[in-house]
Amino acid sequence: MKETIATIHIYHTNDIHSHFENWPQIKRFLQDRKEQAVQAGEACFIFDIGDHVDRSHPYTEGTVGKGNVELLNEAGYDAVTIGNNEGITMSKESLNTLYEDALFDVVVCNLKDVEGAVPYWIKTSKILETSDGVRIGIVGATAPYYAFYRQLGWEIIEPHKQLQKIASRLKDESDIVVCLSHLGINEDRLLAEECPEFDVILGAHTHHLLPNGEWSGDTLIGAAGKFGHYIGHIRVDVDRMTNQVVSMEAEVFPTNEMEQTTEDVMEIKGYLSAGEEALHVPVFYNPSPLSQKLTGDSPLSSFFGRALVAYTEADCALFNAGIFLGSLDKGWVTKGDLHSLLPHPINPCLVTLDGLELLEVYEQSLDPKWTDMKIRGLGFRGTFMGAVLHEHLFLNTEGQLFAGNRMVEAGKSYTLATLDMFTFGFFFPLLKEAPKQYIMPEMLRDVLGWYGRKYFND
């Protein structure tokens, strides 16, 4: 019976987010497993499901993501899809050149140029074939952050209909159909119901872990958590005579149980030092120290607030003290200093509000709960929210709110510069529906660097 079965191994990672502390073990594990499969006469494929890149790490920032691609090459990946960190934290030019040295395919079916063309570095689908002649159809999709992609010059397409259309075609051309889904667990479950053509859905984006997979009908959903804590594995047994799937099972391998050598530690430190060296580029000379404080205004927050208002030409600004992960010393400020200070992949946003709306947001911002609130996700790479701070937004001695030199009145419009994470509805619900413009691809550190050059060096 065994001789009539062909075994296919699929190894998968997702949401690494440039957490390289386990990368040497991941690379060695994947290389060893691929070699073992070859020796056993079995097929082996390796996929990444997006957000391998995260610009909060100096190596990624310093190499503009190309260092991540080199790591994927070394580990022997066969195909990847992109996550929102590849798609919307990089400029269009940077994303267009990110994969130019890739030794693997980038499979995404729902991203196009605004002109409607599929970027040259993307395949909307791919068919891999084993030495036994088993055909594996691959399609990938990324989370549709419509406004962000549009601002960067991309057109993102609603993924479900696109995936269904391609899966239907792949089912006729393949023996196994696999989806690389950077959409999130709820979307994956819905997709499994909508599209039974998928034999396997490999998930990401919501950082979910499925230790033994999850079945939905005849579709097996797999996911490997986040930050390289796990490597996922799907074993597929196929009848050699009919190329029909006989069985599938999923498992994960925890990387913290894998041996870490002295060489591994040196390799990890090497990524950090290479990134720091690449970022050792002077941006502006700072004539006096700018300290920060989590509980209220500080010299650094005041400087940043003025930068945000000047860059966006807004009436006023609102941001949190927790974004600053340090202070700025007197002397030359480098790209690395700005990156250490503001590592978050967060963009500024310009929101238009009526006077009553601005007053409501201002009053909500005074809530003392913000200071000690812990934040996870939304691009934030700190720990605590810290006090919510204001620039050009204040109460006069009579208790009237002013935005710059204008009294805030009902029926009049005001522009508020803030952080994109405040517009998603989690902190200030009113900002979610308000008219807004995301400032992209500039991040907070870019705004501070721009203002430092302008303010001190011009």
Short mmCIF file of C-alpha atoms in Angstrom, two decimals:
data_model
loop_
_atom_site.label_atom_id
_atom_site.label_comp_id
_atom_site.label_asym_id
_atom_site.label_seq_id
_atom_site.Cartn_x
_atom_site.Cartn_y
_atom_site.Cartn_z
CA MET A 1 0.00 0.00 0.00
CA LYS A 2 2.82 2.38 0.92
CA GLU A 3 4.28 2.25 -2.60
CA THR A 4 1.02 3.58 -4.04
CA ILE A 5 1.17 6.71 -1.83
CA ALA A 6 3.10 9.86 -2.67
CA THR A 7 3.82 12.13 0.32
CA ILE A 8 4.02 15.89 0.01
CA HIS A 9 5.34 18.08 2.84
CA ILE A 10 4.29 21.72 3.07
CA TYR A 11 6.12 23.86 5.61
CA HIS A 12 4.83 27.35 6.30
CA THR A 13 5.63 30.47 8.33
CA ASN A 14 3.70 33.69 8.80
CA ASP A 15 3.90 37.04 10.53
CA ILE A 16 7.60 36.79 11.32
CA HIS A 17 7.62 40.63 11.58
CA SER A 18 11.42 40.69 11.39
CA HIS A 19 11.71 38.81 14.69
CA PHE A 20 15.04 37.24 13.84
CA GLU A 21 15.76 35.79 17.28
CA ASN A 22 14.64 32.35 16.05
CA TRP A 23 15.58 32.74 12.41
CA PRO A 24 18.78 30.66 12.39
CA GLN A 25 16.83 27.71 13.87
CA ILE A 26 13.99 28.22 11.38
CA LYS A 27 16.39 28.31 8.45
CA ARG A 28 18.28 25.22 9.60
CA PHE A 29 15.06 23.30 10.30
CA LEU A 30 13.62 24.06 6.86
CA GLN A 31 16.84 23.21 5.07
CA ASP A 32 17.14 19.92 6.98
CA ARG A 33 13.52 18.97 6.34
CA LYS A 34 13.81 19.66 2.63
CA GLU A 35 16.96 17.53 2.46
CA GLN A 36 15.26 14.72 4.40
CA ALA A 37 12.31 14.80 2.01
CA VAL A 38 14.61 14.58 -1.01
CA GLN A 39 16.44 11.58 0.47
CA ALA A 40 13.12 9.89 1.19
CA GLY A 41 11.86 10.52 -2.34
CA GLU A 42 9.12 12.83 -1.02
CA ALA A 43 8.14 16.31 -2.19
CA CYS A 44 8.70 19.36 0.01
CA PHE A 45 7.56 22.95 -0.45
CA ILE A 46 8.09 25.98 1.81
CA PHE A 47 5.77 29.00 1.90
CA ASP A 48 5.60 32.28 3.82
CA ILE A 49 2.19 33.86 4.28
CA GLY A 50 3.23 37.50 4.61
CA ASP A 51 4.48 40.10 7.10
CA HIS A 52 7.97 38.66 7.08
CA VAL A 53 9.07 42.28 6.72
CA ASP A 54 8.70 44.70 9.61
CA ARG A 55 10.44 48.06 9.46
CA SER A 56 10.72 48.23 13.25
CA HIS A 57 13.89 46.11 12.99
CA PRO A 58 17.06 48.00 11.98
CA TYR A 59 18.09 45.25 9.54
CA THR A 60 14.83 45.55 7.64
CA GLU A 61 14.87 49.35 7.76
CA GLY A 62 18.53 49.57 6.78
CA THR A 63 18.19 47.17 3.82
CA VAL A 64 14.72 48.44 2.80
CA GLY A 65 13.43 44.87 3.24
CA LYS A 66 15.90 43.30 0.85
CA GLY A 67 17.67 41.65 3.77
CA ASN A 68 14.46 39.76 4.53
CA VAL A 69 14.30 38.51 0.96
CA GLU A 70 17.88 37.29 1.22
CA LEU A 71 16.96 35.33 4.36
CA LEU A 72 14.00 33.73 2.57
CA ASN A 73 16.31 32.81 -0.31
CA GLU A 74 18.82 31.17 2.03
CA ALA A 75 16.12 29.11 3.74
CA GLY A 76 14.85 27.76 0.41
CA TYR A 77 11.32 29.17 0.22
CA ASP A 78 9.33 28.26 -2.88
CA ALA A 79 6.61 30.93 -2.76
CA VAL A 80 5.33 33.75 -0.55
CA THR A 81 2.44 36.14 -0.45
CA ILE A 82 2.64 39.66 0.92
CA GLY A 83 1.16 41.01 4.13
CA ASN A 84 0.19 44.56 4.95
CA ASN A 85 3.70 45.23 6.28
CA GLU A 86 5.16 44.57 2.84
CA GLY A 87 2.24 46.22 1.08
CA ILE A 88 1.55 49.46 2.93
CA THR A 89 4.57 50.29 5.10
CA MET A 90 6.86 50.59 2.08
CA SER A 91 6.76 53.12 -0.71
CA LYS A 92 5.52 51.92 -4.07
CA GLU A 93 9.03 52.17 -5.47
CA SER A 94 10.46 50.11 -2.59
CA LEU A 95 7.82 47.40 -2.94
CA ASN A 96 8.31 47.29 -6.71
CA THR A 97 11.99 46.50 -6.20
CA LEU A 98 11.76 44.47 -2.97
CA TYR A 99 11.69 41.06 -4.66
CA GLU A 100 13.98 41.71 -7.62
CA ASP A 101 16.56 39.23 -6.26
CA ALA A 102 14.03 36.69 -4.96
CA LEU A 103 14.61 33.03 -5.79
CA PHE A 104 10.95 32.26 -5.09
CA ASP A 105 7.61 33.31 -6.53
CA VAL A 106 5.48 36.09 -5.04
CA VAL A 107 1.87 34.98 -5.37
CA VAL A 108 -0.84 37.63 -4.88
CA CYS A 109 -4.12 37.74 -6.77
CA ASN A 110 -5.64 40.98 -5.46
CA LEU A 111 -3.03 43.70 -6.03
CA LYS A 112 -2.70 45.81 -9.16
CA ASP A 113 -1.32 49.14 -10.28
CA VAL A 114 -3.86 51.96 -10.32
CA GLU A 115 -3.73 51.58 -14.11
CA GLY A 116 -5.03 48.01 -13.69
CA ALA A 117 -1.85 46.13 -14.59
CA VAL A 118 -0.49 43.28 -12.47
CA PRO A 119 2.99 44.27 -11.19
CA TYR A 120 5.78 42.43 -12.96
CA TRP A 121 7.04 40.85 -9.74
CA ILE A 122 3.71 39.18 -8.93
CA LYS A 123 2.13 35.94 -10.12
CA THR A 124 -1.61 35.77 -9.54
CA SER A 125 -1.31 31.99 -9.25
CA LYS A 126 1.29 29.28 -9.68
CA ILE A 127 1.29 25.53 -10.32
CA LEU A 128 4.08 23.50 -8.75
CA GLU A 129 4.65 19.89 -9.77
CA THR A 130 6.27 17.05 -7.85
CA SER A 131 8.54 14.43 -9.39
CA ASP A 132 5.54 12.07 -9.17
CA GLY A 133 3.52 14.41 -11.38
CA VAL A 134 1.26 15.74 -8.64
CA ARG A 135 0.26 19.32 -9.48
CA ILE A 136 -0.16 21.82 -6.65
CA GLY A 137 -2.02 25.00 -7.51
CA ILE A 138 -1.04 28.02 -5.41
CA VAL A 139 -2.93 31.28 -5.05
CA GLY A 140 -2.37 34.07 -2.52
CA ALA A 141 -4.22 37.14 -1.27
CA THR A 142 -3.49 39.98 1.12
CA ALA A 143 -5.68 42.01 3.46
CA PRO A 144 -7.54 44.75 1.58
CA TYR A 145 -6.55 48.03 3.22
CA TYR A 146 -8.20 49.99 0.45
CA ALA A 147 -7.44 53.57 1.53
CA PHE A 148 -3.80 52.88 2.35
CA TYR A 149 -3.04 51.05 -0.90
CA ARG A 150 -4.81 53.72 -2.93
CA GLN A 151 -2.78 56.47 -1.27
CA LEU A 152 0.41 54.65 -2.29
CA GLY A 153 -0.69 54.25 -5.92
CA TRP A 154 -1.94 50.65 -5.77
CA GLU A 155 -5.37 49.18 -6.42
CA ILE A 156 -6.36 46.47 -3.96
CA ILE A 157 -9.15 44.11 -5.00
CA GLU A 158 -11.74 42.46 -2.76
CA PRO A 159 -10.11 39.05 -2.24
CA HIS A 160 -12.95 36.55 -1.88
CA LYS A 161 -14.41 36.71 -5.40
CA GLN A 162 -10.94 36.86 -6.88
CA LEU A 163 -9.85 33.77 -4.93
CA GLN A 164 -13.00 31.85 -5.85
CA LYS A 165 -12.49 32.58 -9.55
CA ILE A 166 -8.85 31.48 -9.53
CA ALA A 167 -9.49 28.46 -7.30
CA SER A 168 -12.13 27.22 -9.71
CA ARG A 169 -9.62 27.35 -12.55
CA LEU A 170 -6.83 25.79 -10.50
CA LYS A 171 -9.10 22.91 -9.51
CA ASP A 172 -9.30 21.92 -13.17
CA GLU A 173 -5.55 22.27 -13.68
CA SER A 174 -4.23 20.91 -10.36
CA ASP A 175 -4.55 17.94 -8.04
CA ILE A 176 -4.20 19.99 -4.83
CA VAL A 177 -5.19 23.64 -4.42
CA VAL A 178 -3.48 25.71 -1.70
CA CYS A 179 -4.35 29.26 -0.66
CA LEU A 180 -1.73 31.53 0.94
CA SER A 181 -4.09 33.81 2.88
CA HIS A 182 -2.95 36.96 4.64
CA LEU A 183 -6.58 37.74 5.47
CA GLY A 184 -7.11 36.55 9.06
CA ILE A 185 -8.72 33.54 10.70
CA ASN A 186 -12.35 34.68 10.34
CA GLU A 187 -11.85 35.37 6.65
CA ASP A 188 -10.16 31.97 6.23
CA ARG A 189 -13.11 30.18 7.81
CA LEU A 190 -15.51 32.06 5.56
CA LEU A 191 -13.34 31.33 2.55
CA ALA A 192 -13.33 27.60 3.33
CA GLU A 193 -17.13 27.63 3.27
CA GLU A 194 -17.38 29.76 0.14
CA CYS A 195 -14.69 27.97 -1.79
CA PRO A 196 -14.55 24.20 -1.21
CA GLU A 197 -12.10 23.97 -4.13
CA PHE A 198 -9.35 24.76 -1.62
CA ASP A 199 -7.76 21.67 -0.12
CA VAL A 200 -5.49 23.73 2.15
CA ILE A 201 -5.69 27.31 3.41
CA LEU A 202 -2.55 28.60 5.11
CA GLY A 203 -3.41 31.62 7.23
CA ALA A 204 -1.82 34.74 8.69
CA HIS A 205 -2.51 38.37 9.66
CA THR A 206 -4.39 37.74 12.92
CA HIS A 207 -1.41 35.87 14.41
CA HIS A 208 -3.54 32.81 15.17
CA LEU A 209 -2.04 29.43 15.97
CA LEU A 210 -3.71 26.17 14.92
CA PRO A 211 -1.51 23.42 16.43
CA ASN A 212 -3.26 20.61 14.56
CA GLY A 213 -5.00 22.65 11.93
CA GLU A 214 -8.73 23.16 11.67
CA TRP A 215 -11.09 21.34 9.36
CA SER A 216 -13.90 23.04 7.49
CA GLY A 217 -15.59 20.40 5.35
CA ASP A 218 -12.78 18.89 3.30
CA THR A 219 -10.55 21.97 3.65
CA LEU A 220 -7.68 21.97 6.14
CA ILE A 221 -6.77 25.39 7.59
CA GLY A 222 -3.26 25.82 9.01
CA ALA A 223 -1.55 28.70 10.81
CA ALA A 224 1.70 29.12 12.75
CA GLY A 225 1.14 32.01 15.15
CA LYS A 226 3.56 34.93 15.00
CA PHE A 227 7.17 36.11 15.33
CA GLY A 228 8.66 32.77 14.28
CA HIS A 229 7.55 31.02 17.46
CA TYR A 230 6.33 28.10 15.35
CA ILE A 231 6.82 26.48 11.96
CA GLY A 232 3.73 24.92 10.44
CA HIS A 233 3.67 21.60 8.61
CA ILE A 234 0.99 20.04 6.43
CA ARG A 235 1.50 16.44 5.32
CA VAL A 236 -0.50 15.42 2.27
CA ASP A 237 -0.69 11.80 1.10
CA VAL A 238 -1.76 11.32 -2.50
CA ASP A 239 -2.68 8.16 -4.41
CA ARG A 240 -0.02 7.78 -7.10
CA MET A 241 -2.46 6.13 -9.52
CA THR A 242 -5.20 8.75 -9.39
CA ASN A 243 -3.41 11.80 -7.90
CA GLN A 244 -6.30 12.03 -5.43
CA VAL A 245 -5.68 13.18 -1.85
CA VAL A 246 -5.88 10.22 0.53
CA SER A 247 -5.21 12.04 3.81
CA MET A 248 -3.95 15.34 5.24
CA GLU A 249 -2.78 16.32 8.69
CA ALA A 250 -1.36 19.47 10.27
CA GLU A 251 1.12 20.13 13.05
CA VAL A 252 3.43 22.87 14.30
CA PHE A 253 7.00 22.82 15.58
CA PRO A 254 7.89 25.25 18.40
CA THR A 255 11.17 26.97 17.63
CA ASN A 256 12.05 27.57 21.29
CA GLU A 257 12.62 23.82 21.61
CA MET A 258 15.16 23.82 18.79
CA GLU A 259 18.86 23.98 19.59
CA GLN A 260 20.41 27.43 19.44
CA THR A 261 24.16 27.48 18.88
CA THR A 262 26.77 30.14 19.58
CA GLU A 263 26.91 30.72 15.83
CA ASP A 264 23.16 31.35 15.82
CA VAL A 265 23.53 34.06 18.45
CA MET A 266 26.32 35.70 16.46
CA GLU A 267 24.17 35.55 13.32
CA ILE A 268 21.29 37.30 15.08
CA LYS A 269 23.62 40.00 16.40
CA GLY A 270 25.00 40.36 12.89
CA TYR A 271 21.57 41.30 11.51
CA LEU A 272 21.27 44.01 14.15
CA SER A 273 24.74 45.44 13.61
CA ALA A 274 24.34 45.41 9.82
CA GLY A 275 21.11 47.36 10.15
CA GLU A 276 22.58 49.84 12.61
CA GLU A 277 25.56 50.43 10.33
CA ALA A 278 23.30 51.06 7.33
CA LEU A 279 21.29 53.59 9.36
CA HIS A 280 24.31 55.49 10.65
CA VAL A 281 23.55 58.45 8.40
CA PRO A 282 23.29 61.98 9.86
CA VAL A 283 19.93 63.73 9.44
CA PHE A 284 20.22 66.95 11.46
CA TYR A 285 22.23 68.52 14.27
CA ASN A 286 20.31 68.85 17.53
CA PRO A 287 21.69 71.78 19.59
CA SER A 288 20.15 70.76 22.94
CA PRO A 289 18.80 67.54 24.54
CA LEU A 290 15.16 66.66 23.91
CA SER A 291 13.88 64.46 26.73
CA GLN A 292 10.58 62.58 26.79
CA LYS A 293 8.00 61.78 29.47
CA LEU A 294 5.26 59.14 29.40
CA THR A 295 2.87 61.04 31.67
CA GLY A 296 2.70 64.41 29.94
CA ASP A 297 4.30 67.08 27.77
CA SER A 298 8.07 67.12 27.31
CA PRO A 299 10.64 68.96 25.19
CA LEU A 300 10.60 66.04 22.74
CA SER A 301 6.82 65.85 22.49
CA SER A 302 6.61 69.60 21.94
CA PHE A 303 9.18 69.40 19.14
CA PHE A 304 7.36 66.46 17.54
CA GLY A 305 3.98 68.19 17.84
CA ARG A 306 5.29 71.24 16.01
CA ALA A 307 6.78 68.94 13.37
CA LEU A 308 3.45 67.18 12.83
CA VAL A 309 1.53 70.45 12.47
CA ALA A 310 4.14 71.93 10.13
CA TYR A 311 4.39 68.86 7.91
CA THR A 312 0.62 68.37 7.51
CA GLU A 313 -0.27 72.10 7.64
CA ALA A 314 -3.00 71.16 10.11
CA ASP A 315 -4.77 73.46 12.55
CA CYS A 316 -3.77 71.25 15.47
CA ALA A 317 -2.39 67.82 16.39
CA LEU A 318 -3.09 64.97 18.78
CA PHE A 319 -0.77 62.05 19.58
CA ASN A 320 0.36 59.91 22.52
CA ALA A 321 3.50 60.17 24.63
CA GLY A 322 4.09 56.42 24.38
CA ILE A 323 5.28 56.67 20.79
CA PHE A 324 8.65 57.92 21.97
CA LEU A 325 10.90 55.02 22.93
CA GLY A 326 13.71 57.23 24.20
CA SER A 327 15.03 60.78 24.03
CA LEU A 328 17.29 62.71 21.67
CA ASP A 329 20.70 63.77 22.91
CA LYS A 330 22.54 66.90 21.88
CA GLY A 331 24.54 66.37 18.70
CA TRP A 332 24.05 64.78 15.31
CA VAL A 333 20.83 62.80 14.99
CA THR A 334 21.12 59.86 12.59
CA LYS A 335 18.56 57.75 10.77
CA GLY A 336 19.31 55.08 13.34
CA ASP A 337 18.53 57.46 16.22
CA LEU A 338 15.19 58.37 14.67
CA HIS A 339 14.42 54.71 14.00
CA SER A 340 15.19 53.74 17.62
CA LEU A 341 13.07 56.62 18.86
CA LEU A 342 10.08 56.00 16.56
CA PRO A 343 10.30 52.43 15.19
CA HIS A 344 6.56 52.17 14.57
CA PRO A 345 5.26 51.60 11.01
CA ILE A 346 2.69 54.34 11.66
CA ASN A 347 1.76 57.10 9.22
CA PRO A 348 0.48 60.58 10.01
CA CYS A 349 -3.14 61.27 9.13
CA LEU A 350 -4.98 64.51 8.49
CA VAL A 351 -8.60 64.40 9.73
CA THR A 352 -11.26 67.03 9.04
CA LEU A 353 -13.68 67.60 11.92
CA ASP A 354 -16.55 69.87 12.79
CA GLY A 355 -16.01 71.99 15.89
CA LEU A 356 -18.29 69.84 18.04
CA GLU A 357 -16.50 66.71 16.87
CA LEU A 358 -13.09 68.19 17.66
CA LEU A 359 -14.32 69.16 21.13
CA GLU A 360 -15.56 65.61 21.72
CA VAL A 361 -12.22 64.12 20.69
CA TYR A 362 -10.38 66.62 22.87
CA GLU A 363 -12.49 65.75 25.91
CA GLN A 364 -12.00 62.03 25.33
CA SER A 365 -8.24 62.58 25.11
CA LEU A 366 -8.15 63.93 28.68
CA ASP A 367 -9.22 60.60 30.17
CA PRO A 368 -6.48 59.53 32.64
CA LYS A 369 -6.93 55.87 31.63
CA TRP A 370 -4.73 56.39 28.55
CA THR A 371 -1.44 56.79 30.43
CA ASP A 372 -1.14 53.22 31.73
CA MET A 373 -3.00 51.49 28.89
CA LYS A 374 -0.99 48.77 27.15
CA ILE A 375 -1.27 48.64 23.35
CA ARG A 376 -0.62 45.71 21.06
CA GLY A 377 -0.78 45.85 17.29
CA LEU A 378 -2.04 48.69 15.07
CA GLY A 379 1.57 49.36 14.06
CA PHE A 380 2.50 50.44 17.60
CA ARG A 381 5.86 49.04 18.70
CA GLY A 382 5.98 50.47 22.21
CA THR A 383 4.26 49.19 25.36
CA PHE A 384 2.13 51.90 26.98
CA MET A 385 -0.13 54.48 25.35
CA GLY A 386 1.07 57.24 27.65
CA ALA A 387 -0.72 60.54 28.05
CA VAL A 388 -2.55 61.86 25.00
CA LEU A 389 -0.88 65.12 24.04
CA HIS A 390 -1.97 68.13 22.01
CA GLU A 391 -0.26 70.71 19.83
CA HIS A 392 -2.01 73.96 18.93
CA LEU A 393 -5.09 72.57 20.73
CA PHE A 394 -5.76 74.13 24.14
CA LEU A 395 -8.27 75.74 26.50
CA ASN A 396 -7.92 79.46 27.12
CA THR A 397 -8.38 81.04 30.53
CA GLU A 398 -12.15 81.16 29.97
CA GLY A 399 -12.36 77.45 29.19
CA GLN A 400 -12.86 77.87 25.45
CA LEU A 401 -11.11 75.39 23.12
CA PHE A 402 -8.78 76.83 20.50
CA ALA A 403 -7.19 75.15 17.47
CA GLY A 404 -4.22 77.34 16.69
CA ASN A 405 -5.51 80.91 16.80
CA ARG A 406 -9.11 79.90 16.00
CA MET A 407 -11.80 79.33 18.57
CA VAL A 408 -13.41 75.93 18.07
CA GLU A 409 -17.07 76.45 17.15
CA ALA A 410 -19.89 74.21 15.99
CA GLY A 411 -20.48 74.32 12.25
CA LYS A 412 -16.90 75.22 11.37
CA SER A 413 -14.26 72.79 10.07
CA TYR A 414 -10.84 72.10 11.54
CA THR A 415 -7.98 69.87 10.48
CA LEU A 416 -6.42 67.57 13.06
CA ALA A 417 -3.07 65.89 12.46
CA THR A 418 -2.87 62.57 14.28
CA LEU A 419 -1.61 58.99 14.00
CA ASP A 420 -3.21 56.46 11.67
CA MET A 421 -3.79 54.05 14.59
CA PHE A 422 -6.19 56.58 16.13
CA THR A 423 -8.44 56.44 13.05
CA PHE A 424 -9.30 52.72 13.22
CA GLY A 425 -12.07 53.17 15.81
CA PHE A 426 -10.42 51.51 18.81
CA PHE A 427 -9.55 54.69 20.73
CA PHE A 428 -11.52 57.57 19.22
CA PRO A 429 -14.54 56.06 17.38
CA LEU A 430 -15.49 59.42 15.87
CA LEU A 431 -12.22 59.54 13.87
CA LYS A 432 -13.02 56.31 12.04
CA GLU A 433 -15.81 57.80 9.92
CA ALA A 434 -14.47 61.36 9.61
CA PRO A 435 -13.02 62.54 6.27
CA LYS A 436 -9.29 61.90 6.31
CA GLN A 437 -6.11 61.77 4.29
CA TYR A 438 -3.36 59.33 5.20
CA ILE A 439 0.11 60.79 4.68
CA MET A 440 2.09 58.04 2.94
CA PRO A 441 4.67 56.60 2.68
CA GLU A 442 6.08 58.96 5.33
CA MET A 443 6.23 57.59 8.85
CA LEU A 444 6.48 59.50 12.10
CA ARG A 445 10.28 59.36 12.12
CA ASP A 446 10.37 60.83 8.61
CA VAL A 447 8.28 63.79 9.78
CA LEU A 448 10.56 64.40 12.75
CA GLY A 449 13.67 64.16 10.54
CA TRP A 450 12.17 66.57 8.00
CA TYR A 451 11.39 69.11 10.72
CA GLY A 452 14.83 68.74 12.33
CA ARG A 453 16.53 69.54 9.03
CA LYS A 454 14.19 72.44 8.37
CA TYR A 455 14.23 73.88 11.88
CA PHE A 456 17.93 73.55 12.74
CA ASN A 457 19.80 73.26 9.45
CA ASP A 458 18.03 75.69 7.11
#
